[in-house]
XYZ file of C-alpha atoms in Angstrom:
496
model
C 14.709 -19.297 6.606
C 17.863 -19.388 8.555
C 18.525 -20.263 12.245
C 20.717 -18.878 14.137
C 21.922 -18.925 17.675
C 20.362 -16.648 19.497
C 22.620 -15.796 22.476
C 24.776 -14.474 19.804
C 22.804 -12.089 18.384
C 21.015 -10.197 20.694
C 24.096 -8.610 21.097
C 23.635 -7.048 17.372
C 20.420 -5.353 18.615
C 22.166 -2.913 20.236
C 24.358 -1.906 17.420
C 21.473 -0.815 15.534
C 20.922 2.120 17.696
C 22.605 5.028 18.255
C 24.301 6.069 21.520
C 24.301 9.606 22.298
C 26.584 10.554 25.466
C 27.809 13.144 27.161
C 30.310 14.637 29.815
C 27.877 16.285 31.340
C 24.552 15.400 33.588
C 21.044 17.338 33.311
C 18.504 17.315 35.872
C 15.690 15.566 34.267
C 12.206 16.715 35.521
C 9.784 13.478 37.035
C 7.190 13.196 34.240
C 3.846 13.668 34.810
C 0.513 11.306 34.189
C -1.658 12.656 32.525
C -3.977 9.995 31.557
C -3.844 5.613 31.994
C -1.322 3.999 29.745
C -2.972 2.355 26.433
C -3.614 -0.670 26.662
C -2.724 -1.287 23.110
C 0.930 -1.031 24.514
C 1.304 -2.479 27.378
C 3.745 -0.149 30.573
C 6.704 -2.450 30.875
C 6.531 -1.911 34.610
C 3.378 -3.974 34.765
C 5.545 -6.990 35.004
C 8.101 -5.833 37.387
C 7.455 -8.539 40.089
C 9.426 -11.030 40.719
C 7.628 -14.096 40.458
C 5.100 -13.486 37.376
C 2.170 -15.859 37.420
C 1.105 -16.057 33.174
C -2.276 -17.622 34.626
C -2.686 -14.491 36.801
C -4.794 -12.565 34.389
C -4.175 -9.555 36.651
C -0.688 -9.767 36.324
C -1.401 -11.109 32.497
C -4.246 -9.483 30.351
C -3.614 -11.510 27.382
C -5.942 -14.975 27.128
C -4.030 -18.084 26.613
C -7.154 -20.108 25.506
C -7.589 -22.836 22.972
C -8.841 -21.683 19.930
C -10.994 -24.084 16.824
C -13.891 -23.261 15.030
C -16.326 -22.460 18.007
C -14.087 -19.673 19.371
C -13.967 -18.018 16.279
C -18.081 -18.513 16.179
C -18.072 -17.075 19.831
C -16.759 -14.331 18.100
C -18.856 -13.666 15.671
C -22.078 -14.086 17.825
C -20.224 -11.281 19.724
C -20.716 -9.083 16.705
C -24.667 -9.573 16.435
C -24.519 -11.276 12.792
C -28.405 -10.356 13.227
C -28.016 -7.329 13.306
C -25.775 -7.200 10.441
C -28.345 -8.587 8.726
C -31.083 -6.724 8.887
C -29.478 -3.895 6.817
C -28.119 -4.962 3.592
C -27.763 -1.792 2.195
C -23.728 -1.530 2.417
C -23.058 -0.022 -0.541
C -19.288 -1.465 -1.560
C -18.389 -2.022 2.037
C -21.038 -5.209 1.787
C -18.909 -7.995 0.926
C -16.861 -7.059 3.564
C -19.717 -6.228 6.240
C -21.285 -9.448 5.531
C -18.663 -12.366 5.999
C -20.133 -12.964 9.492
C -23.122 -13.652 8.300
C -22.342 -15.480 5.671
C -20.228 -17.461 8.111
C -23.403 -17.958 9.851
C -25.430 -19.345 6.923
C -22.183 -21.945 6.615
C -22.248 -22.603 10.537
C -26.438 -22.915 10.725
C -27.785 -23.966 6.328
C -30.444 -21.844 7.893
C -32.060 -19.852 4.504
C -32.175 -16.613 6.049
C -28.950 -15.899 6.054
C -28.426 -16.679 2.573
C -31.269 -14.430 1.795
C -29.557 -11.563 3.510
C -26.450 -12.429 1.590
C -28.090 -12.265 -1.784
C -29.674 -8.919 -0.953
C -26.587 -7.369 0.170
C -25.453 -8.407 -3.598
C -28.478 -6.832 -4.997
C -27.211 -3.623 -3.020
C -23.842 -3.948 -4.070
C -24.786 -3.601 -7.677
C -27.430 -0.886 -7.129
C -24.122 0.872 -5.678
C -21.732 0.219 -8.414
C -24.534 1.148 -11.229
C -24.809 4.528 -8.912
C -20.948 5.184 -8.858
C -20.802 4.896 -12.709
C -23.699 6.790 -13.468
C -21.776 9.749 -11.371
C -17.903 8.985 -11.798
C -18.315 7.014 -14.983
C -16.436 3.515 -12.901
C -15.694 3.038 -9.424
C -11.831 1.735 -7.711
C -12.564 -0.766 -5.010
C -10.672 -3.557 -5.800
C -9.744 -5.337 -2.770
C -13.120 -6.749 -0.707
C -15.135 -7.437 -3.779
C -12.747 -9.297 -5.714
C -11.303 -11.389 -2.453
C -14.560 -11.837 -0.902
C -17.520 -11.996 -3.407
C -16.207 -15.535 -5.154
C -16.493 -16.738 -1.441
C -20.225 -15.901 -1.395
C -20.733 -17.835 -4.651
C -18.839 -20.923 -3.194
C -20.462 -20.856 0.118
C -24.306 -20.445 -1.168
C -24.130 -22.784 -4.042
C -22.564 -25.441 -1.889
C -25.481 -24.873 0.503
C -27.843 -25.308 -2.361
C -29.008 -21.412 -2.000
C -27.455 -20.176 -5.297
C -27.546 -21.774 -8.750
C -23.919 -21.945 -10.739
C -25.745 -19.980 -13.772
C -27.869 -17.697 -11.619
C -28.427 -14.493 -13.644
C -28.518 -11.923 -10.892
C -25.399 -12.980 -9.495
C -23.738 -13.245 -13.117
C -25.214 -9.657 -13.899
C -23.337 -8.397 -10.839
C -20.497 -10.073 -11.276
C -20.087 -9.019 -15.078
C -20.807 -5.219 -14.362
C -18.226 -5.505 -11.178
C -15.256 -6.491 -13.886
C -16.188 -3.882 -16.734
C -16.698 -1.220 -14.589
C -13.398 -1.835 -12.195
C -10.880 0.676 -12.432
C -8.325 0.050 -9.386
C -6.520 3.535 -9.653
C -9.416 5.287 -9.740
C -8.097 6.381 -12.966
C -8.871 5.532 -16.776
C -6.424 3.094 -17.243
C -7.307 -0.479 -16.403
C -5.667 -4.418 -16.554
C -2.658 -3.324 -14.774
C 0.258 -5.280 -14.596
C 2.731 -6.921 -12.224
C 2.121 -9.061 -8.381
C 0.928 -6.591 -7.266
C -2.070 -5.094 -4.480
C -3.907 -3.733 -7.639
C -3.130 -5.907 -10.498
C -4.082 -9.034 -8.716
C -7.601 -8.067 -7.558
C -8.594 -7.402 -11.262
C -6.320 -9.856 -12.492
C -8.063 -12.535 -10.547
C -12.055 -10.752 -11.011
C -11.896 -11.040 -15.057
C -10.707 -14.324 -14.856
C -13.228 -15.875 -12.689
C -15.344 -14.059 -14.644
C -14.281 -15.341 -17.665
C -13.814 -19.093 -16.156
C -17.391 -19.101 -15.281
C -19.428 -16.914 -18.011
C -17.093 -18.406 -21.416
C -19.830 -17.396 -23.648
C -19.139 -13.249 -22.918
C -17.416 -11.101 -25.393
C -14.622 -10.249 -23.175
C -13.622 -14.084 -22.413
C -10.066 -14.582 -24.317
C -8.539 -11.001 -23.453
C -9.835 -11.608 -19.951
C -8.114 -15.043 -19.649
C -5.129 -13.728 -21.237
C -5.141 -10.933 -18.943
C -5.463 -12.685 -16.067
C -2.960 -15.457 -16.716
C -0.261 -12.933 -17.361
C -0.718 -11.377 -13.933
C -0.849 -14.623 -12.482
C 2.363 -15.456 -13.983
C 3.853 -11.612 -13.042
C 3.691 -12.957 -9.221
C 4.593 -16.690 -10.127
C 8.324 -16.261 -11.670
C 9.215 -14.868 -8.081
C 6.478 -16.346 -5.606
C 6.538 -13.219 -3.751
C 5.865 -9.971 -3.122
C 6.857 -6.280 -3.835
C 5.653 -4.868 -0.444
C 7.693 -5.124 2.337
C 4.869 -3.585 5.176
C 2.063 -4.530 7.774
C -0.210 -2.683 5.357
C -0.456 -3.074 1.540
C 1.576 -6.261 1.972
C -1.934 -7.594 2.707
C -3.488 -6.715 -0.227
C -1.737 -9.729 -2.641
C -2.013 -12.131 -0.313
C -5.327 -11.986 0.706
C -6.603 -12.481 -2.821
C -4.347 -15.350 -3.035
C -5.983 -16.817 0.219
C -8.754 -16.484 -0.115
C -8.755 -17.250 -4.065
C -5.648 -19.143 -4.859
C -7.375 -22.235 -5.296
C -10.319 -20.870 -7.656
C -7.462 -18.835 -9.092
C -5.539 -21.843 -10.450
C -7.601 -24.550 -10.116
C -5.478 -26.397 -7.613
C -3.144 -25.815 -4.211
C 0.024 -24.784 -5.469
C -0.422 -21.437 -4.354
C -0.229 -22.872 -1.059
C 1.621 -25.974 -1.072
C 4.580 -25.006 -3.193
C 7.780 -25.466 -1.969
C 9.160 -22.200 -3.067
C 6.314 -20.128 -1.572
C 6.747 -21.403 1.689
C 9.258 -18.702 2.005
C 6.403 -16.089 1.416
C 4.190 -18.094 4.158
C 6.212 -18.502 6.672
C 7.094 -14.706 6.934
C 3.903 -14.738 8.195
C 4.074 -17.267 11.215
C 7.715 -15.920 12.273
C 7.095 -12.271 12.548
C 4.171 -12.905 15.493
C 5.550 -12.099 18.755
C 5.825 -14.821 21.860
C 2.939 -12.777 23.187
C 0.875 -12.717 19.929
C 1.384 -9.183 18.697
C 2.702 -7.567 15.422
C 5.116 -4.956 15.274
C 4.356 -2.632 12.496
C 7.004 -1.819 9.819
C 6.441 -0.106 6.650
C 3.687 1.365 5.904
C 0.885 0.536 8.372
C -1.984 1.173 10.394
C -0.248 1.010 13.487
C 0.324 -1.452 16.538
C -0.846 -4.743 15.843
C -1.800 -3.798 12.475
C -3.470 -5.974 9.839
C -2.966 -8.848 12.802
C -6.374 -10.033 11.794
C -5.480 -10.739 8.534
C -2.702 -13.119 9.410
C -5.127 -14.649 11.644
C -7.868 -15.833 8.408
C -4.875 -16.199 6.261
C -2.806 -18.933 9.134
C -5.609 -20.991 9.081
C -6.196 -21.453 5.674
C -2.617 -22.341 5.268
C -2.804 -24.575 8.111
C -5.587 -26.305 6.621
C -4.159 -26.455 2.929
C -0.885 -27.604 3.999
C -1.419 -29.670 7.433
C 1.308 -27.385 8.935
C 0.624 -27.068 12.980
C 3.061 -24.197 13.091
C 0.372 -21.556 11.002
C -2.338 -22.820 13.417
C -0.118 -22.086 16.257
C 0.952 -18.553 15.643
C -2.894 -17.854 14.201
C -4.190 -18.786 17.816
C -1.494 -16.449 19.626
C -2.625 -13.544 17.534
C -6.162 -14.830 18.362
C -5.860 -14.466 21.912
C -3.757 -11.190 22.152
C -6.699 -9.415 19.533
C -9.203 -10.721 22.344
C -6.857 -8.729 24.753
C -7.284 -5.367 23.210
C -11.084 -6.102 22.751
C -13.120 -2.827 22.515
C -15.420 -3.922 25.512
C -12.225 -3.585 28.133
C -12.647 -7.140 29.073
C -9.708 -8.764 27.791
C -10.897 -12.444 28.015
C -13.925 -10.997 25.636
C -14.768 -12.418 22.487
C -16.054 -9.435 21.080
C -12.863 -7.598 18.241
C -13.352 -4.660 16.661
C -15.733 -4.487 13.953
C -13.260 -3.894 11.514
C -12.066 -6.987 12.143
C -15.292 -8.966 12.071
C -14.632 -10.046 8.065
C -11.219 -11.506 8.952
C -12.367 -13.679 12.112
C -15.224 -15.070 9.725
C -12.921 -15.862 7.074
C -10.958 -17.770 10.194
C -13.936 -19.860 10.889
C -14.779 -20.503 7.222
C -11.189 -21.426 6.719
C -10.058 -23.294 10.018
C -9.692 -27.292 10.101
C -9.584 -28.181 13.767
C -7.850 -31.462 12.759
C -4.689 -29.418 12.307
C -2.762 -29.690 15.710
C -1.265 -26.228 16.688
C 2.792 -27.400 17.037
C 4.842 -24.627 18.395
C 7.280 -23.540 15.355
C 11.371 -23.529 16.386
C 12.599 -21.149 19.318
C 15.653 -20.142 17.468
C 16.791 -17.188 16.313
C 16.498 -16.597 12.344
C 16.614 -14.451 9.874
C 14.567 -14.511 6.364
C 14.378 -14.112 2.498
C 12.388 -12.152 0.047
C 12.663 -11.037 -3.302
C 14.456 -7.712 -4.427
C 11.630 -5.543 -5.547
C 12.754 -2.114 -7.547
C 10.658 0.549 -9.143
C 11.000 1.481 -12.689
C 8.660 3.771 -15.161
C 4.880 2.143 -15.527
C 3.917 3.337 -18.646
C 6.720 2.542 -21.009
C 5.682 -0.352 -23.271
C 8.995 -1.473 -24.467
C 10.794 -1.811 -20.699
C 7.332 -3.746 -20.075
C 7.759 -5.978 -23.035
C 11.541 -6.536 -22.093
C 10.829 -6.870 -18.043
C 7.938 -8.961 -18.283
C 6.733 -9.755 -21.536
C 3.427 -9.620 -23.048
C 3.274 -5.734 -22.729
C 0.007 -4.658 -24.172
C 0.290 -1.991 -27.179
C -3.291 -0.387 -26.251
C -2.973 3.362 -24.844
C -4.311 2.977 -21.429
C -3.775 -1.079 -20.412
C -1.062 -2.959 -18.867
C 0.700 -0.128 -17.294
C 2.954 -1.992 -14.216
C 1.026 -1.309 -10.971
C 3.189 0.500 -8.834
C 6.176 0.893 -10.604
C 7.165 -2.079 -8.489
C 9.231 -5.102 -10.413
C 10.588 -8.007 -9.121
C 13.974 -8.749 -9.985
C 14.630 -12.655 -9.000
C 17.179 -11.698 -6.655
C 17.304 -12.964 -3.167
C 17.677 -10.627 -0.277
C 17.755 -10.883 3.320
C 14.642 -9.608 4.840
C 14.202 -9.594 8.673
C 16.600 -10.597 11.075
C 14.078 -12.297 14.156
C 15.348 -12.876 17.473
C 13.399 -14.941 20.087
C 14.029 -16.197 23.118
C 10.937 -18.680 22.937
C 7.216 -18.604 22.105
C 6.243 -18.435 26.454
C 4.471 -15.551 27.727
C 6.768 -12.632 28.213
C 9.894 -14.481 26.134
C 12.098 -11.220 24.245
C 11.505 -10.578 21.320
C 12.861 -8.391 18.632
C 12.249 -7.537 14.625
C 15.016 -5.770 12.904
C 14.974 -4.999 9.067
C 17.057 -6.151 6.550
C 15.895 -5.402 3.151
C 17.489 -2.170 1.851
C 15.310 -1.864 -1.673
C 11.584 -1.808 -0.270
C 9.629 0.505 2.243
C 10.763 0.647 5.058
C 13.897 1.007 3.354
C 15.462 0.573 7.011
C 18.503 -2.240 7.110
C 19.461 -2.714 10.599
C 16.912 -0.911 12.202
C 14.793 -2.476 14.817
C 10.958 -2.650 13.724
C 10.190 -3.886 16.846
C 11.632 -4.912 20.554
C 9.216 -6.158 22.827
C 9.076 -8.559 26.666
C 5.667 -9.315 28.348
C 3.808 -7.637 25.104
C 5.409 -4.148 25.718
C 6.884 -2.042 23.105
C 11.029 -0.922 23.695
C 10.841 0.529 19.870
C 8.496 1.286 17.476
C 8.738 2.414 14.191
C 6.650 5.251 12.724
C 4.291 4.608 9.528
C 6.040 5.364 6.149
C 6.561 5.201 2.473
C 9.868 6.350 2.286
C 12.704 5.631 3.843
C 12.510 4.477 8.009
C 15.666 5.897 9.585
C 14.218 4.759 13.548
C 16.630 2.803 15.873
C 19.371 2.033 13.536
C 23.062 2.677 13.671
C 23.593 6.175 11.951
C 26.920 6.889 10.240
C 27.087 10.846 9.536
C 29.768 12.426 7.173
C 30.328 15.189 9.619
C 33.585 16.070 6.943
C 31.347 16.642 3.987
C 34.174 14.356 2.433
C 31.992 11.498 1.063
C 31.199 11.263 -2.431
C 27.869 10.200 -2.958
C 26.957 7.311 -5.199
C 23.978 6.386 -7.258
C 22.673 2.693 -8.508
C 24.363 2.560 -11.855
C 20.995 1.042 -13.344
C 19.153 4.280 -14.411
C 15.844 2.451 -14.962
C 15.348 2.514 -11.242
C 13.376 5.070 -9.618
């Protein structure tokens, strides 16, 4: 990262707009309310007084508690882990329905929630052996493989699951040979990618912990050449507040089993990829959405599990910090229109278990720098998938069988440095300005120079809309109104 000062910038977030004027006025008509403003984004006139009072919670929705371990837990009470519980029949959505109360068998060593745990596995299988029997495999790559490996660490610790225990191994095994994260025939897919890194990292747990299967050397191969895919760069093809999830939550939550040590998270060179994290959250504790994404505040939960586990891996205060302030402002937009609730959406009930599970209160939050900045990532370009001898010469190791090691995505990671988002700040207090503007010109949103976000007191001056193409919003447009320019195309015609 780069600092920079910010009274000289802000300056540069209006020249990523465009200025329409005219020489003439139009009466504009007064609009019309025809409904309360969402509270998801907050009416900037809210805070028009003159003298705002943060501790006001009238004046300021959004909780400024302290967060450990037993807020987290407040939170999942909230969610009625008993309830949860009592129906284990999730199907695949299991692993992810049941973190809470598997967070609850780590927070209590009472049995019964260990039990429930083991036969929400048993109905996880059931599922898979029903999706086969109909669709001949089944796609969902992301949950089971991040989440399932957590289940095995948490019960055996707890002395509720045996290292060799042959229902879990069963399940495990079928999970990997029946895994096909395209939905499609082919399968061990390539590249750092949101695919290729779920099964990457299945087969070769699977083959860490079962070495007497048949499948044991291609499945270590296969998953150390994935693992090495993402390692040359330390980063990431997506450039979103969606997929951009999908690769790093497997390496959160699995890094460790992964590789059989930290440097996923301790690194110096992947700092770059952790921090992006920590610096994108608002003063306020929001996410503006970029990219493809689900929308404000999207995938803020994740950042919130995946902040404390770097927090604790690394002893940095800075990921607790900005994991609290998205903490409190999820708390604000609480279903139950109480914002000092602990209750979140249920969608987000797997991520604020994973929080608890991961959290070490001994970290002390530290407030990370109030300068400006601007970031790095990784040039990402797509080329053709399927074409054995550009995989061989890109990344090595291409595999000669028909339908494997195809390169998820198309995406491929060149080595080159880019600038990626340009963050000015004007602190991390209540209300402090804030604004994202992109930089990267090579990944979704394909948007250098516009602003992804512009916020004060939590409330939204831009937004960008969701999109896998290119993101033309609130950047500086430059029209050949001539039809003079001659247009130009990347000389390398590998790129798609």
């Amino acid at each position: 990262m780069n600092t920079i000062r910010t009274e000289t910038l802000w300056i540069l977030v209006l020249c990523c707009g465009v200025l329409v004027s005219g020489n003439r006025s139009f009466a504009q008509p007064s609009p019309v309310m025809i409904g309360s403003p969402t509270r998801y984004m907050i009416d900037v006139q809210r805070y028009r007084f003159d003298w705002p009072n943060v501790q006001n919670t009238a004046f300021y929705p959004i909780p400024q508690d302290r967060v450990d371990r037993a807020a987290y837990m407040k939170s999942i009470n909230a969610m009625q882990p008993e309830r949860i519980a009592e129906n284990p029949n999730r199907g695949m959505d299991g692993p992810r329905a049941f973190m809470p109360v598997l967070a609850k068998f780590v927070e209590t060593s009472e049995p019964k929630w260990a039990d429930a745990c083991r036969k929400m596995l048993d109905a996880f299988h059931i599922e898979m052996q029903q999706q086969v029997a109909q669709h001949k495999w089944f796609w969902q790559f992301e949950h089971p493989a991040a989440l399932i490996p957590l289940y095995r660490k948490y019960l055996m610790e707890g002395g509720q699951l045996d290292q060799d225990d042959q229902r879990f191994r069963d399940m495990w095994l079928y999970y990997c040979r029946n895994l096909h994260v395209w939905d499609s025939e082919p399968t061990e897919w390539r590249g750092g990618c949101h695919r290729s890194m779920p099964e990457a990292y299945a087969k070769g747990l699977a083959a860490q912990w079962y070495p007497g299967i048949p499948e044991v050397e291609q499945w270590q191969h296969y998953s150390q050449l994935v693992f090495h895919d993402f390692w040359k760069t330390k980063d990431v093809p997506q450039n979103d507040t969606g997929y951009m999830m999908g690769p790093l939550i497997i390496l959160i939550c699995g890094g460790d089993q992964w590789t059989g040590n930290d440097q996923v998270y301790q690194h110096p060179e992947i700092k770059r990829l952790w921090d992006r994290l920590a610096v994108e959250v608002g003063p306020d504790g929001l996410i503006n959405p970029y990219g493809p994404n689900g929308g404000w505040n999207s995938t803020a939960d994740y950042r919130v599990a995946m902040l404390e586990r770097l927090a604790a891996k690394t002893k940095n205060g800075e990921y607790r910090f900005a994991a609290h302030k998205l903490f409190n402002y999820l708390r604000y937009q609480s279903p139950t229109l109480d914002s000092h609730s602990y209750q979140m959406d249920e969608g987000s009930g797997w991520l604020i278990a994973l929080a608890y599970l991961f959290a070490d209160d001994s970290v002390t939050p530290v407030k990370p720098t109030d300068q400006s900045l601007w970031t790095k990532r990784t040039e990402a370009i797509r080329i053709p998938h399927t074409d054995k001898t550009l995989t061989e010469r890109l990344l090595g190791n291409a595999d000669a069988r028909e339908n494997f090691g195809h390169i998820c995505c198309s995406w491929y990671m060149t080595g080159k440095q880019w600038p990626d988002k340009l963050i000015l700040r004007s602190g991390w207090n209540a209300g402090d300005l804030f604004a994202l503007v992109e930089l990267h010109p090579t990944s979704f949103p394909a948007n250098p120079g516009g602003i992804m976000g512009l916020n004060r007191w939590a409330a939204p001056f831009t937004q960008i809309v969701t999109s896998k193409g290119a993101s033309v919003e609130n950047r500086l447009m430059i029209e050949d109104v001539n039809q003079q320019a001659k247009r130009q195309l990347h000389p390398d015609k590998l790129r798609i």
